[in-house]
Coordinates of C-alpha atoms in Angstrom, one line a residue:
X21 CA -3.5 5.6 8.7
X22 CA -7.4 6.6 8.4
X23 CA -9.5 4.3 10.0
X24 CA -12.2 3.8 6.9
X25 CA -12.7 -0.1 6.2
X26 CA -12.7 -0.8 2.3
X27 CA -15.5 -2.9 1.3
X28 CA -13.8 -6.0 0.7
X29 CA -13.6 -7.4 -2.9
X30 CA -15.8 -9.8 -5.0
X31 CA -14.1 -12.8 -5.6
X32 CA -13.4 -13.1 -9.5
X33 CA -16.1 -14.9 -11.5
X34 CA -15.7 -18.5 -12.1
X35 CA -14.3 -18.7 -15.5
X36 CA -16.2 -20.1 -18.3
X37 CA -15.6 -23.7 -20.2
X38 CA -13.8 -21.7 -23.0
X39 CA -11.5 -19.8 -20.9
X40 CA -10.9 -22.9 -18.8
X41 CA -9.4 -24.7 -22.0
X42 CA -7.8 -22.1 -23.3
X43 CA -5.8 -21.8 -19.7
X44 CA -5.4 -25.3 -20.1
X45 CA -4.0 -25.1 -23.7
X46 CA -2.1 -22.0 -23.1
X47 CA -0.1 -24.0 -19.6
X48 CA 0.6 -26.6 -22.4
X49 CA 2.5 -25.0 -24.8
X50 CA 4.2 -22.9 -21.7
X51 CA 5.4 -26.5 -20.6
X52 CA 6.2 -27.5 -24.0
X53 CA 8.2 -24.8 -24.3
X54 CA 10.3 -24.9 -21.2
X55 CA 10.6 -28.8 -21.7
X56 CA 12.0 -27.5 -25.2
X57 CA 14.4 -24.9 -23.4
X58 CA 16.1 -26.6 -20.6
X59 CA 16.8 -29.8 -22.9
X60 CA 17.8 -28.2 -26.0
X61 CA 18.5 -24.1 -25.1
X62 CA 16.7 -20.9 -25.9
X63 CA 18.2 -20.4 -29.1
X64 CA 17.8 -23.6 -30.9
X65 CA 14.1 -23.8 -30.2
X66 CA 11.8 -22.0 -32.6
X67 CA 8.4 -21.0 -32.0
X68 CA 7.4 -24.2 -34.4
X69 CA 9.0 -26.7 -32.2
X70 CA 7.4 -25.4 -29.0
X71 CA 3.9 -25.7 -31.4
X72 CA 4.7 -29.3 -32.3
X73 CA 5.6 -30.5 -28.8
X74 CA 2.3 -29.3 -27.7
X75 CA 0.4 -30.7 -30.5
X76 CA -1.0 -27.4 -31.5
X77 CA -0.9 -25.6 -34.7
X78 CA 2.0 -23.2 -35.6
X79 CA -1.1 -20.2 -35.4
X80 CA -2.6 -21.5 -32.8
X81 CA 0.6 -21.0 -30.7
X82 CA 0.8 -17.1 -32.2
X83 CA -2.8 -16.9 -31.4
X84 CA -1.9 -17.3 -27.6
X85 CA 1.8 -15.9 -27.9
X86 CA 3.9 -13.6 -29.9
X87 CA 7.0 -14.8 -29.5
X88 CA 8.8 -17.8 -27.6
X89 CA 10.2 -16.2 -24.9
X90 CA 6.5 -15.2 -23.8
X91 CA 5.6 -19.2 -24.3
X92 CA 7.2 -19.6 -20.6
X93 CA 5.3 -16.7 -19.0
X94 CA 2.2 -18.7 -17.4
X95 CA 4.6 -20.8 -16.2
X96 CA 6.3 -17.6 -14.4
X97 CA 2.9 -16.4 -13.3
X98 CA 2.2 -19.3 -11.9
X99 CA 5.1 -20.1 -10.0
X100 CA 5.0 -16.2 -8.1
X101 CA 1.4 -16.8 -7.8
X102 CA 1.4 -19.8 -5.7
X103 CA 3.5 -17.8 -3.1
X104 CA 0.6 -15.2 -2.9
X105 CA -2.3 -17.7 -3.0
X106 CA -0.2 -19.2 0.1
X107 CA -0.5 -15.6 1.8
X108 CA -4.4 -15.3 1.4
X109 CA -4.9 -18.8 2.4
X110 CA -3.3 -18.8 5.5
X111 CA -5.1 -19.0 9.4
X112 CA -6.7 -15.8 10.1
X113 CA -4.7 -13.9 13.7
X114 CA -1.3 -15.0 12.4
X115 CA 0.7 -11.8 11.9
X116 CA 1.5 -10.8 8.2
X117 CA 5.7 -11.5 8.6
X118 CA 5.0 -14.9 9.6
X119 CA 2.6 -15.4 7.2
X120 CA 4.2 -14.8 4.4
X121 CA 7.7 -16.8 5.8
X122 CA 5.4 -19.8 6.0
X123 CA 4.3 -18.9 2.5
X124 CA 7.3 -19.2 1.5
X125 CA 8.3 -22.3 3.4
X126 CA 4.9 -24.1 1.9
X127 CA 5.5 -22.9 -1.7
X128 CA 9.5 -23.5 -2.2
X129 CA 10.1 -26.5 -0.3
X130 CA 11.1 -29.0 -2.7
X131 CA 7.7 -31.9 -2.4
X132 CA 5.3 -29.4 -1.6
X133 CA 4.8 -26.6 -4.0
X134 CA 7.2 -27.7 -6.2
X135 CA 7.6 -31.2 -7.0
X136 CA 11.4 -32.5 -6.5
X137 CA 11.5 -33.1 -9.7
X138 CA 11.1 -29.6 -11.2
X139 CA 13.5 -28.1 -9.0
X140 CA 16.4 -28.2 -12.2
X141 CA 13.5 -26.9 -14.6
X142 CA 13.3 -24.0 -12.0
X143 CA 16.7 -22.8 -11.7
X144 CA 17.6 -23.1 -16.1
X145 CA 14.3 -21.2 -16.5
X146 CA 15.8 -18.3 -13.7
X147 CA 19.3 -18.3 -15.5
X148 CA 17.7 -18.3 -19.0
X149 CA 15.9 -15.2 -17.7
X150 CA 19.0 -13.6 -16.4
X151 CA 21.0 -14.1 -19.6
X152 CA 18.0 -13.0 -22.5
X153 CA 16.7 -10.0 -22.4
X154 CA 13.5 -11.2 -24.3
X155 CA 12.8 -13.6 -21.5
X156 CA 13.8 -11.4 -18.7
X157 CA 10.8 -9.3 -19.3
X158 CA 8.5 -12.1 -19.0
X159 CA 10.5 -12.5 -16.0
X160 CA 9.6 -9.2 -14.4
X161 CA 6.5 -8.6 -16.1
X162 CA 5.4 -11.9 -13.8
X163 CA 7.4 -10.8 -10.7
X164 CA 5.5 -6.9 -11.3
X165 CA 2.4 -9.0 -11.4
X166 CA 2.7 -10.8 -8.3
X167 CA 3.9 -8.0 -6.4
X168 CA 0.7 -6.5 -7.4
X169 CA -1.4 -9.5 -6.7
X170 CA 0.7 -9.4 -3.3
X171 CA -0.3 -5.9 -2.1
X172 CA -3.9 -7.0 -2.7
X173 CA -3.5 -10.1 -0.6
X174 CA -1.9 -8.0 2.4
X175 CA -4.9 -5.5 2.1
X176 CA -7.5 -8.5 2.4
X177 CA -5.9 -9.5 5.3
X178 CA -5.6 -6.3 7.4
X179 CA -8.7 -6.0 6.3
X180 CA -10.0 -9.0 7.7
X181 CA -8.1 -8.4 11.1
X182 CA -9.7 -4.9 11.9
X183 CA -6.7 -3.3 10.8
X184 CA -7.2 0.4 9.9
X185 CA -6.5 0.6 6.2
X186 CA -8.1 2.9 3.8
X187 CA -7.4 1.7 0.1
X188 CA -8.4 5.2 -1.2
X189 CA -5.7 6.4 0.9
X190 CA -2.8 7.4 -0.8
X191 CA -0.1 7.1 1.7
X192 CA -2.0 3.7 3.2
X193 CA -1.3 2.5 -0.3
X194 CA 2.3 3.6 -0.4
X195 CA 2.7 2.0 2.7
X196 CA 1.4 -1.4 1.5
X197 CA 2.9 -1.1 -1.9
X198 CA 6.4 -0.9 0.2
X199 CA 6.2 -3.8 2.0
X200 CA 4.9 -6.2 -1.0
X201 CA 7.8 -5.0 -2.9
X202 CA 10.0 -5.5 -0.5
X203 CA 8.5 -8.7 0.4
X204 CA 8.5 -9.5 -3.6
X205 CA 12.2 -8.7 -4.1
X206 CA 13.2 -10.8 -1.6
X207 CA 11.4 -13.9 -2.7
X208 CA 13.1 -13.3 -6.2
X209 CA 16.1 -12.2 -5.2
X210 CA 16.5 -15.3 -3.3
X211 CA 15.5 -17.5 -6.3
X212 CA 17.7 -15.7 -8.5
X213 CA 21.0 -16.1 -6.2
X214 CA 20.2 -19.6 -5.8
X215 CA 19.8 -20.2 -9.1
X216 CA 22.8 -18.7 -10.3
X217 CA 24.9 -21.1 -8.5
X218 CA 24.9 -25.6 -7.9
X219 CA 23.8 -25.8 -4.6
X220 CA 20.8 -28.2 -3.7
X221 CA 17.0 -26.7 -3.4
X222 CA 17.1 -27.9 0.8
X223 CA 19.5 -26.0 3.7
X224 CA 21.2 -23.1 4.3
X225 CA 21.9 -22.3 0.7
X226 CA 18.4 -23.1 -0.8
X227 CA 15.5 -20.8 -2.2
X228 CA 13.5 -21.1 1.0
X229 CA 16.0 -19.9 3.7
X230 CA 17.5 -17.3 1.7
X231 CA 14.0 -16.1 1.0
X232 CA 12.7 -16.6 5.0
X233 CA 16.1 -14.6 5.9
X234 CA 15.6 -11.7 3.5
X235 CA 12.3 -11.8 4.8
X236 CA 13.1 -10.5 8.2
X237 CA 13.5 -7.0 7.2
X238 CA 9.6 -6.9 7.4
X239 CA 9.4 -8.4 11.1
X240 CA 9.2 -4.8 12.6
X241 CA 7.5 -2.9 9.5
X242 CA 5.1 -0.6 11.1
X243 CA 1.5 -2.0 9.3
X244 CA -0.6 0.5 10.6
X245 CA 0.0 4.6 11.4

């Protein structure tokens, strides 16, 4: 890999009252309408219901989504997102496989980034996705993103530890794409297996040690040339 050190990037600017309640208003009708979907089903649940439960307007939920399926994608985002924000928050010196399998450990242990509670809303939401199209591309479209988010999270970090890393190099990039999509898939291949079946969120059979175990095939990946 060339030995050129990116500048590292801004952080984002903070966002503005507006935005901040439109996030707010736009992660209410996302739980409104997965409240709507694991009681009652996709298909009986019209884009007007999920409007009513949040106490919005009919337009005003088109004004933020076109269609119902998309209603759950913040909820999506934010779920892969916590994974990543896990990554970039964690203790500098700690090498990047066991960072991200204490990632995962912090963000899918049922009580920590999840609440107990949610753990059912988790897995109907993952099997909706498998079985509607609609709502499995609001799926990937939030798995895509996070891989993406993911790759810039590893980058700040090799970064940070003096790692040689050029981000205008094209086969530094490949590199680093790789491994964030490999690391990606097997967070949500993990989360999909488990969801397809009855087992509990904890042990052997839950999200966080099939994730940790996929995440082994990283342990050796060669981070710099």
């Amino acid at each position: 890999m060339s030995s050129t050190t990116p500048t590292p990037p801004l952080p984002p600017p903070a966002l503005s009252l507006t935005e901040r309640r439109k996030a707010r208003t736009r992660m209410e009708i996302a739980r409104a309408a997965a409240g709507l979907f694991v009681r009652q089903g996709l298909r009986a649940t019209r884009a007007e219901d999920i409007a009513h439960a949040a106490g919005v307007a009919p337009r005003t939920f088109y004004r933020y989504f076109a269609s119902k399926e998309e209603a759950v994608g913040p909820l999506y985002a934010t779920g892969a997102e916590r994974w990543v924000e896990a990554v970039r928050a964690a203790p500098a010196g700690v090498p990047l496989p066991q960072v991200m399998e204490d990632a995962v450990r912090h963000t899918l242990t049922p009580g920590l980034g999840v609440s107990v509670v949610s753990w059912h809303w988790v897995r109907t939401l993952i099997r909706l996705a498998q079985a509607n199209p609609a709502l499995r591309r609001v799926w990937a479209e939030a798995s895509q993103a996070s891989e993406r988010n993911l790759a810039e999270a590893l980058a700040e970090r090799l970064t940070a530890a003096q790692v040689p890393y050029d981000a205008d190099n094209v086969a530094d990039r490949s590199r680093l794409g790789f491994a964030a999509a490999v690391a990606s898939a097997a967070v949500r291949t993990a989360m999909e297996n488990w969801a397809a079946g009855d087992g509990p969120a904890e042990g052997p059979q839950g999200p966080v040690e099939l994730a940790v175990a996929n995440l082994r095939a990283l342990r050796d990946f060669p981070w710099s040339a």
